[in-house]
CSV table of C-alpha atoms and ligand atoms in Angstrom, one decimal:
chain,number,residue,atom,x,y,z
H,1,UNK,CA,42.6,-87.4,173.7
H,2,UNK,CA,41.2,-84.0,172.3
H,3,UNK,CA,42.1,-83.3,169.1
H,4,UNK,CA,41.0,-79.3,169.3
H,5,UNK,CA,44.1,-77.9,170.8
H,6,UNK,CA,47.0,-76.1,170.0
H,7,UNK,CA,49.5,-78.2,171.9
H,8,UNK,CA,51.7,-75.2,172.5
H,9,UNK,CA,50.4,-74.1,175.7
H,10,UNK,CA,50.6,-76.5,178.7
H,11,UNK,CA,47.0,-77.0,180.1
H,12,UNK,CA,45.9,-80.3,180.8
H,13,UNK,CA,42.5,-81.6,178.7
H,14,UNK,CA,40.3,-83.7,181.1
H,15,UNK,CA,38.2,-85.4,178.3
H,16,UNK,CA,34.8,-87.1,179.4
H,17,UNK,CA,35.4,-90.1,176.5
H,18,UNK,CA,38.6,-92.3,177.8
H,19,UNK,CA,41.6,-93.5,175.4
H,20,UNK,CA,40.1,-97.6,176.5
H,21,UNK,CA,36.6,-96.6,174.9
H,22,UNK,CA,38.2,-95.4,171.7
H,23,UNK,CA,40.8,-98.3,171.6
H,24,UNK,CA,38.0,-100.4,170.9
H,25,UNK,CA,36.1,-98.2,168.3
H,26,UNK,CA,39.4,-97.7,166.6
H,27,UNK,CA,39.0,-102.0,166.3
H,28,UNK,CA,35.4,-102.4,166.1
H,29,UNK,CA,34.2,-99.2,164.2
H,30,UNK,CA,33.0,-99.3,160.8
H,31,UNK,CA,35.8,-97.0,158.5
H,32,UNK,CA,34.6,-93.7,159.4
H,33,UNK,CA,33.9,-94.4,163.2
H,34,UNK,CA,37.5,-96.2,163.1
H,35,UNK,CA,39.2,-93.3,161.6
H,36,UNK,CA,37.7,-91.2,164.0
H,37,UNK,CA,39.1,-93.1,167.3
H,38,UNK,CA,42.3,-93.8,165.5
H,39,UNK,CA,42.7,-89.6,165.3
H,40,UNK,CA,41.8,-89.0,168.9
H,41,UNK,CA,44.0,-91.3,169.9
H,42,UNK,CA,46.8,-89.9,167.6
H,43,UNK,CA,46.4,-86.9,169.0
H,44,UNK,CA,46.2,-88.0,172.9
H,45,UNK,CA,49.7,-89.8,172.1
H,46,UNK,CA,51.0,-86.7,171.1
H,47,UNK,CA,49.9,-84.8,174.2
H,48,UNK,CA,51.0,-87.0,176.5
H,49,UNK,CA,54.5,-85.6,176.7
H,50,UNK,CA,53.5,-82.2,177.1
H,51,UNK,CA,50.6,-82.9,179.6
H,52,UNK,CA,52.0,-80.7,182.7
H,53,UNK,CA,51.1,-81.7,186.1
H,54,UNK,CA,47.1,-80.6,187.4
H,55,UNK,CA,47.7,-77.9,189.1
H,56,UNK,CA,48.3,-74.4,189.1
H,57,UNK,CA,47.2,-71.9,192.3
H,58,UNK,CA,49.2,-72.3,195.4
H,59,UNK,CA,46.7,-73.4,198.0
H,60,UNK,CA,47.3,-70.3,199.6
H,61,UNK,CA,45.9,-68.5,196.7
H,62,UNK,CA,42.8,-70.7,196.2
H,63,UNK,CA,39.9,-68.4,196.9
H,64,UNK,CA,36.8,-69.5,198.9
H,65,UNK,CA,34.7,-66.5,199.5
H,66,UNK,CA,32.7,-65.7,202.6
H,67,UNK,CA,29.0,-66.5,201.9
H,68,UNK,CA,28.5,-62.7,202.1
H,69,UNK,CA,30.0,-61.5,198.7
H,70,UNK,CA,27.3,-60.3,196.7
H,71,UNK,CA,29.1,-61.7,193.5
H,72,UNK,CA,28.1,-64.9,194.5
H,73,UNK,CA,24.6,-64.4,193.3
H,74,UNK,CA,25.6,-64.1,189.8
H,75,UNK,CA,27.7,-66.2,187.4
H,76,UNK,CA,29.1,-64.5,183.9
H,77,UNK,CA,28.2,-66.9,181.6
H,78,UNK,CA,29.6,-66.8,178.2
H,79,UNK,CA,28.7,-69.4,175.6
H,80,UNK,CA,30.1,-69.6,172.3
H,81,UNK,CA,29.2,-71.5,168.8
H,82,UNK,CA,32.1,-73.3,167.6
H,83,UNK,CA,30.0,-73.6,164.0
H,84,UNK,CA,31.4,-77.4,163.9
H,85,UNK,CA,35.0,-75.8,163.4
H,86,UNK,CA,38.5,-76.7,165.5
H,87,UNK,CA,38.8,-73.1,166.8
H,88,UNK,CA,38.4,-71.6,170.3
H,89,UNK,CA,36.5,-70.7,171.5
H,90,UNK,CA,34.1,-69.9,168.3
H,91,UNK,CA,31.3,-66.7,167.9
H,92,UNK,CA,29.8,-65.7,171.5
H,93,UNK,CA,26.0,-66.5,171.3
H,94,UNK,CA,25.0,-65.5,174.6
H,95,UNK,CA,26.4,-63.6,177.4
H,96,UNK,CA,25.0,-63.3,180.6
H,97,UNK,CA,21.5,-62.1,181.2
H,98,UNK,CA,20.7,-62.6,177.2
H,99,UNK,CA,17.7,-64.7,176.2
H,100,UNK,CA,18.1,-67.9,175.1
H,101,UNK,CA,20.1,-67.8,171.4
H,102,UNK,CA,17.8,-70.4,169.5
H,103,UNK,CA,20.7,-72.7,169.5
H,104,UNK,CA,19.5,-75.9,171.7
H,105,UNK,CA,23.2,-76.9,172.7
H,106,UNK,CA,23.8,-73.1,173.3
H,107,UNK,CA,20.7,-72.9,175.4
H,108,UNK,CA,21.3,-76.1,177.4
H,109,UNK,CA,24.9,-74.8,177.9
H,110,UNK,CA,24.0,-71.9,179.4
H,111,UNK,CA,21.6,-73.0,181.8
H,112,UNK,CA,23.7,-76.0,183.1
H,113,UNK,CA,26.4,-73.7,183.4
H,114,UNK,CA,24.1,-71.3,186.0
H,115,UNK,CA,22.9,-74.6,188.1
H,116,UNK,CA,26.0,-75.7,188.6
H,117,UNK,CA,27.4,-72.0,189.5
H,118,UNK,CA,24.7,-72.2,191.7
H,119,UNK,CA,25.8,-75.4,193.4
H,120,UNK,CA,29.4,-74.2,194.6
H,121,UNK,CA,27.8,-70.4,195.4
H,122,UNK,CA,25.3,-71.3,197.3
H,123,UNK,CA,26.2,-74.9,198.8
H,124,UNK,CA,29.6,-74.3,199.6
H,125,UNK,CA,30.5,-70.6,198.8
H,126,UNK,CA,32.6,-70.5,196.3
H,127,UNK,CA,32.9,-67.6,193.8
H,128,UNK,CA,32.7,-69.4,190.1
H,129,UNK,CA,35.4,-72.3,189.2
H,130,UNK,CA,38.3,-70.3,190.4
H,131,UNK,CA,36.8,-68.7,193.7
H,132,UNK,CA,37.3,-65.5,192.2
H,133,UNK,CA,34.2,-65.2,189.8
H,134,UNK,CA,36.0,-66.3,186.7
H,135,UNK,CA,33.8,-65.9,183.7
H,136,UNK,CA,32.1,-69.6,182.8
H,137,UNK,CA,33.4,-69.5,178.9
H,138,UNK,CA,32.3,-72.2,176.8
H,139,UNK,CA,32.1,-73.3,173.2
H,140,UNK,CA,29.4,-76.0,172.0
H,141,UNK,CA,29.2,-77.5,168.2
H,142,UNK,CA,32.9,-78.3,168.6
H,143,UNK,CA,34.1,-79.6,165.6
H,144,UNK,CA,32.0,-81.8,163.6
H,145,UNK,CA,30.7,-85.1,164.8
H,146,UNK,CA,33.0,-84.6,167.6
H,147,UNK,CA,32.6,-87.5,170.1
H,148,UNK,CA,33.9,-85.9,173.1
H,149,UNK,CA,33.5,-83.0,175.8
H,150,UNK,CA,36.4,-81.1,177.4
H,151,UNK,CA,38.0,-78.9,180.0
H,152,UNK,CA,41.2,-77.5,178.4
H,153,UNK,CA,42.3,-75.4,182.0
H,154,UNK,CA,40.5,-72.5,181.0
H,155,UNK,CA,36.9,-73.2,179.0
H,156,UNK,CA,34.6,-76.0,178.7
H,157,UNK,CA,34.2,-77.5,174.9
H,158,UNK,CA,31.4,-80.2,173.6
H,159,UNK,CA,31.2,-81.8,170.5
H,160,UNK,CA,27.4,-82.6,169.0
H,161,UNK,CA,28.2,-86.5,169.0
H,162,UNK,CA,28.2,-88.2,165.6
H,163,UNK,CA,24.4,-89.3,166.5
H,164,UNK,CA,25.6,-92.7,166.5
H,165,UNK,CA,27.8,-94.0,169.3
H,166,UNK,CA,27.3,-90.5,171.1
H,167,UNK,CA,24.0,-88.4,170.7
H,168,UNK,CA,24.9,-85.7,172.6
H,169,UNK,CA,27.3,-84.0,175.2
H,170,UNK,CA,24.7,-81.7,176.8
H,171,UNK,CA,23.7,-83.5,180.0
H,172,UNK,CA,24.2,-81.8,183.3
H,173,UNK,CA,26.5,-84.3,184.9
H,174,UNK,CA,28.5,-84.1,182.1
H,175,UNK,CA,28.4,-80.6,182.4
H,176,UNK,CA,29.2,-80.0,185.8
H,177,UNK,CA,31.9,-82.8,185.8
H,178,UNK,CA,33.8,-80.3,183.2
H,179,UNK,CA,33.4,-77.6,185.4
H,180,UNK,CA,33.9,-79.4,188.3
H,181,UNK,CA,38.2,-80.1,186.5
H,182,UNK,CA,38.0,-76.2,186.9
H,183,UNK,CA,37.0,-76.4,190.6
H,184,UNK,CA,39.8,-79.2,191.3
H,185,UNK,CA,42.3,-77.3,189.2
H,186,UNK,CA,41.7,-73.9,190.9
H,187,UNK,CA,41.7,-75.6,194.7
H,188,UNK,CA,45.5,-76.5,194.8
H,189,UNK,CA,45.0,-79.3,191.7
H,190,UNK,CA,45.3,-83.6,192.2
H,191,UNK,CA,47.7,-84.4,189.3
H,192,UNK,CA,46.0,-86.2,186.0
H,193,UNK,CA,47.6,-89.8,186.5
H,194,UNK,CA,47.2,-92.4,188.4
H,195,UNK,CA,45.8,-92.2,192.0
H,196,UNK,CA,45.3,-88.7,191.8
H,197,UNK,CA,44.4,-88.5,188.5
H,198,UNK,CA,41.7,-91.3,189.5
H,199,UNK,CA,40.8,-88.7,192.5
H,200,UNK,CA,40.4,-85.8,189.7
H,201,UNK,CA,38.2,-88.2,187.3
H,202,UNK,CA,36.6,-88.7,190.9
H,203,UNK,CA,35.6,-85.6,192.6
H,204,UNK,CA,34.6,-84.4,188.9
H,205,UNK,CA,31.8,-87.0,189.2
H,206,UNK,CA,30.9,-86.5,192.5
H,207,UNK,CA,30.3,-83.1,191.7
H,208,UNK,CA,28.7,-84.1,188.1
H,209,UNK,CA,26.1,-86.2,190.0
H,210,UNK,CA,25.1,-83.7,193.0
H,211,UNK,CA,24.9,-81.1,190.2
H,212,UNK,CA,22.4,-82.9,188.4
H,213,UNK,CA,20.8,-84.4,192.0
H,214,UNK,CA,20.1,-81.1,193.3
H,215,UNK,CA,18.5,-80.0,189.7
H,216,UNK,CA,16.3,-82.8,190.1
H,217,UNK,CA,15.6,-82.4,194.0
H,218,UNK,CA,16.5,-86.5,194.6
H,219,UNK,CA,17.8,-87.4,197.9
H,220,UNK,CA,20.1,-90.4,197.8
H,221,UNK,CA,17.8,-93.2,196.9
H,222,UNK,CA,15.7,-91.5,194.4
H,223,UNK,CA,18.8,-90.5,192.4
H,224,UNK,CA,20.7,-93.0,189.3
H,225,UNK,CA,24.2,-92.0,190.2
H,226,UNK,CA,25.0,-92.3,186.7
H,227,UNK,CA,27.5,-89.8,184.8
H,228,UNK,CA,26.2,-89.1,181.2
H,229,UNK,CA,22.8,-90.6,181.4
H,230,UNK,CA,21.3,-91.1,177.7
H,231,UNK,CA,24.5,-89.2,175.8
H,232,UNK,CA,25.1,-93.2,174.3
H,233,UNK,CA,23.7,-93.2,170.9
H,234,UNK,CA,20.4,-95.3,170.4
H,235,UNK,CA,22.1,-99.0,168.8
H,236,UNK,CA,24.8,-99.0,171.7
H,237,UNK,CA,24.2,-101.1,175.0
H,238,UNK,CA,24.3,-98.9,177.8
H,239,UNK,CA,22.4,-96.1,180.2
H,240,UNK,CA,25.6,-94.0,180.9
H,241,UNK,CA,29.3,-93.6,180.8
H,242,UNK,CA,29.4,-94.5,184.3
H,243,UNK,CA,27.6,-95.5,187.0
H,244,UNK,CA,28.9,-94.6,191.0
H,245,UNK,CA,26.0,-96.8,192.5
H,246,UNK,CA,27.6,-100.1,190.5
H,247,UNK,CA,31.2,-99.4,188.9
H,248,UNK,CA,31.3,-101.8,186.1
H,249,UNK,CA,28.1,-101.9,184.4
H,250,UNK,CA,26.7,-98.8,182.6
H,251,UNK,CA,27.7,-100.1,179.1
H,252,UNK,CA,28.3,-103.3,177.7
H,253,UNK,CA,28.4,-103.1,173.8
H,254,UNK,CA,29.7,-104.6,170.7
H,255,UNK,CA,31.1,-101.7,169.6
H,256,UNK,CA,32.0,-99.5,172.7
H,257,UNK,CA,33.1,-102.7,174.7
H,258,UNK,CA,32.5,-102.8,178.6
H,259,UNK,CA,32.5,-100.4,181.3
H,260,UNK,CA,35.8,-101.1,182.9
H,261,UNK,CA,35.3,-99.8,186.2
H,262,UNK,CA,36.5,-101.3,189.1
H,263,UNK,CA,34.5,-100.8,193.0
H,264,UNK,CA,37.1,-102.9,195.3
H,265,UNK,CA,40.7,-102.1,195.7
H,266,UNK,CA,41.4,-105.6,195.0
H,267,UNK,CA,40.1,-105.1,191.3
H,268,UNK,CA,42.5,-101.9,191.0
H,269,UNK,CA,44.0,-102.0,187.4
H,270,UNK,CA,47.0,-101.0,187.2
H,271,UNK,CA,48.1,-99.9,183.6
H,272,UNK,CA,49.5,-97.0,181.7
H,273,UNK,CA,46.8,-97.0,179.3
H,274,UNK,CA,44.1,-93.6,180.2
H,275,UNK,CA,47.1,-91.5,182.3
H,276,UNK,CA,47.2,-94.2,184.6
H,277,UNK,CA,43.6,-95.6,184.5
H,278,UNK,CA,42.1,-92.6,185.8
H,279,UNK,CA,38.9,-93.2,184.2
H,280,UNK,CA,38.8,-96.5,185.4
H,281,UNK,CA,40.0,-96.8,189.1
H,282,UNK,CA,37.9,-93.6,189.9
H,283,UNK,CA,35.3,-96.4,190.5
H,284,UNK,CA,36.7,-97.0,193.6
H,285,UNK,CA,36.6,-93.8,195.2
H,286,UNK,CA,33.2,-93.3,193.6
H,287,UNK,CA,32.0,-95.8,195.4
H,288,UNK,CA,32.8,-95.3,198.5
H,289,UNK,CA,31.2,-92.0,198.0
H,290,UNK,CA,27.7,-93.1,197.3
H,291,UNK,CA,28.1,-95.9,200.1
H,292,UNK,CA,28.6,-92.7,202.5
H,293,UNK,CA,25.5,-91.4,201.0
H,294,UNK,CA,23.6,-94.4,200.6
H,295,UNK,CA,24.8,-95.0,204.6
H,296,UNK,CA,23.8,-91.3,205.0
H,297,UNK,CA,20.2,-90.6,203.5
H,298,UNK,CA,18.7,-87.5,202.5
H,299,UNK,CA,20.5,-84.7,200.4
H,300,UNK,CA,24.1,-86.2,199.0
H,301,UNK,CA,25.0,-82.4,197.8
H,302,UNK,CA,24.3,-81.6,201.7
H,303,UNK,CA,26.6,-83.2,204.4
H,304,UNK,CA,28.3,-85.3,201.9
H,305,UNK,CA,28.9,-82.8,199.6
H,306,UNK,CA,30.7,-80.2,202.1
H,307,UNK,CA,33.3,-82.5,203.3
H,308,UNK,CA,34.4,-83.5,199.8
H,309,UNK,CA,34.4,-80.0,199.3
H,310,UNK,CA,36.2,-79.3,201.9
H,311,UNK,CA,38.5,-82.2,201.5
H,312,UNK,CA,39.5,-80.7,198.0
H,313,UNK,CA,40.2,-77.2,199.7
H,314,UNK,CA,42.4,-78.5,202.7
H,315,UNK,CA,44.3,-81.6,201.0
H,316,UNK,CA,47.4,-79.8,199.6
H,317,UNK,CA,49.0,-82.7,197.8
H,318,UNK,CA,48.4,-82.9,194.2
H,319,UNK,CA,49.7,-86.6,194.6
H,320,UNK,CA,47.4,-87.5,196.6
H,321,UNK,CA,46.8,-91.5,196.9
H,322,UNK,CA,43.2,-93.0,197.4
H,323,UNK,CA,44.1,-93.5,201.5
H,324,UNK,CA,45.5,-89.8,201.6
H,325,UNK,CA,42.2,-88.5,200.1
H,326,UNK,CA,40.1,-91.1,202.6
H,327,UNK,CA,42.2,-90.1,205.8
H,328,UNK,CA,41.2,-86.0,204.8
H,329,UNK,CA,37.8,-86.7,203.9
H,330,UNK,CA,37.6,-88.1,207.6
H,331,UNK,CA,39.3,-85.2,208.9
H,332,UNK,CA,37.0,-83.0,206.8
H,333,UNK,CA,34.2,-84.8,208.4
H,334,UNK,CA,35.3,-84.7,212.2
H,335,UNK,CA,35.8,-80.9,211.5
H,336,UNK,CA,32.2,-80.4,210.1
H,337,UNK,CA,29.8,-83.2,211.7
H,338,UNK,CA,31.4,-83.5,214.8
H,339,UNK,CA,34.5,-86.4,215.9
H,340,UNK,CA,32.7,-89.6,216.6
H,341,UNK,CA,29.3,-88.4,215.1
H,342,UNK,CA,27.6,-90.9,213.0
H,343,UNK,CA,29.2,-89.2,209.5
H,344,UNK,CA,32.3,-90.1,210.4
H,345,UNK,CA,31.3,-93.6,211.6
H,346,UNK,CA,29.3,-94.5,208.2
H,347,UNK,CA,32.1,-92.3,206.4
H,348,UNK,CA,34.8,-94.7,207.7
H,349,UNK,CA,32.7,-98.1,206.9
H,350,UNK,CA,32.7,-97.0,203.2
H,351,UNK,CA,35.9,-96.6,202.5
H,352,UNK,CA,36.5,-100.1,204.2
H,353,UNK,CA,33.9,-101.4,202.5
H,354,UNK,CA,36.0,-100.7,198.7
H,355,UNK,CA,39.0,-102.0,200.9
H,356,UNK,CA,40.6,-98.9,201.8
H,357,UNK,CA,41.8,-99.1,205.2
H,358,UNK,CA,41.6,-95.6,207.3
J,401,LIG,ZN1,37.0,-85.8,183.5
């Protein structure tokens, strides 16, 4: 739904804002707001046909480093101001090792940018998004009053917000959800409709919220599981975009309507609307995973954390269906915890518990 791209390449756009919440701006809005969801969604009609499938390394080819590279101590960070303009990815403000540039979204960008770096280095050894250390490019001030935040298949983008329904798009689950599409993309891919594209939206807010968990050193039950904490603008209804703790009730607005998300396979929508509903079925899956944690205790970027990681490097099916990605994460967990150790017990009662039988 991104306006800001030359359609002539093929790279999917994995947008945080979802075609259903601008449906009901493009209704709702005053003129200006109206016109603004009306173009997005122009535009995301327009991609649709030329939206390739999520993928693009062989799994043979995906690159998990051995914890001893020395590269893995340092990220090469390269933030960009987009000066409220269309173009990509905009003047570089700060490269790696600079000080800060003076420009807060810059600032923020660059700092979320080395946490979450951080995260796959040193939780789960992985070399930057694509294993390989692949600079961590970015562009902030996107367009003007742009009400959305990207992953294009090869940079992150974030618009300021238009200060009204959105106030900002620099938030570290947001953050690391983008770069987490990079992650997913560069470990063999989950296709961006339907089940698997619920999976993507899915393991891009898992790693969104253990990001921002291990930032904040919360163990399970300290943490909010929400995904875009306080980037709502101040009149709407709502603490986040979503919420993995309770699918279904981070929003409920006039304007931006109500958090759609489902938590129970017998609430899965089925619909063509969002690629599928992968915004909105993602719930399910995002449930189960705090369940597992909330089962679990302790560090949810830990135990947990590893064998979704894990389950993203070994799947090898980009059409993966919510019980394929179950029966690996189960696998994943036998491997790391131990067959018939209490992970995999608790990890099997979640996914039963959102009615997905493994
Ligand atoms: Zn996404």
């Amino acid at each position: 739904m991104c306006l800001s791209l030359s359609c002539s390449h093929h790279n999917p756009i994995a947008c945080i804002v979802p075609p259903y919440m601008l449906r009901v701006l493009a209704l709702r809005g005053d003129p200006a707001t109206a016109d603004m969801a009306r173009s997005l969604l122009r535009h995301d009609e327009q991609m649709r046909d030329e939206r390739a499938a999520f993928t693009s390394l062989p799994p043979g080819l995906q690159g998990v480093l051995p914890a001893a590279d020395p590269d893995l101590c340092c990220p090469d960070r390269r933030i960009h101001d987009g000066e409220f303009r269309a173009a990509l990815p905009g003047r570089l403000v700060r490269s790696e090792g600079d000080g800060p540039s003076g420009i807060p979204d810059a600032d923020m960008a660059y700092d979320s940018a080395g946490q979450v770096f951080s995260l796959f280095a040193e939780e789960y050894g992985r070399n930057s998004l694509d294993g390989r250390g692949m600079p961590l490019v970015a562009t902030v001030q996107h367009r003007r009053n742009y009400n959305n935040a990207f992953w294009d298949g090869q940079q992150m983008a974030y618009g300021t917000g238009d200060g009204k329904i959105f106030r900002t798009f620099l938030e570290l689950s947001v953050i690391a959800h983008e770069m987490a599409h990079g992650v997913i993309q560069h470990s063999g891919g989950l296709i961006y409709e339907n089940q698997s594209g619920a999976l993507n939206e899915h393991v891009a807010d898992v790693f969104g919220a253990l990001a921002q968990q291990r930032v904040l050193g919360h163990e399970v039950h300290q943490a909010d599981w929400l995904v875009g904490r306080g980037i709502l603008g101040p009149g709407i209804n709502g603490v986040a975009l979503r919420s993995m703790k309770a699918p279904g009730t981070a929003y409920s607005d006039d304007l931006l309507g109500t958090d759609p998300q489902p938590w129970h396979m017998d609430q899965f929508n089925t619909t063509t609307d969002d690629n599928g509903g992968v915004h909105i079925n993602s719930g399910i899956p995002n449930h189960a995973f705090y369940l597992f944690c909330a089962y679990l205790g302790g560090r949810s970027w830990e135990v947990p954390g590893r064998i979704w990681y894990k389950t993203l490097q070994d799947i090898n099916n980009p059409m993966a269906s919510f019980s394929d990605w179950a029966d690996q994460t189960l696998r994943a967990a036998s491997a790391l915890e131990g067959a018939g150790s209490a992970p995999v017990l608790l990890l099997r009662r979640a996914w039963k518990l959102v009615g997905i039988a493994v």
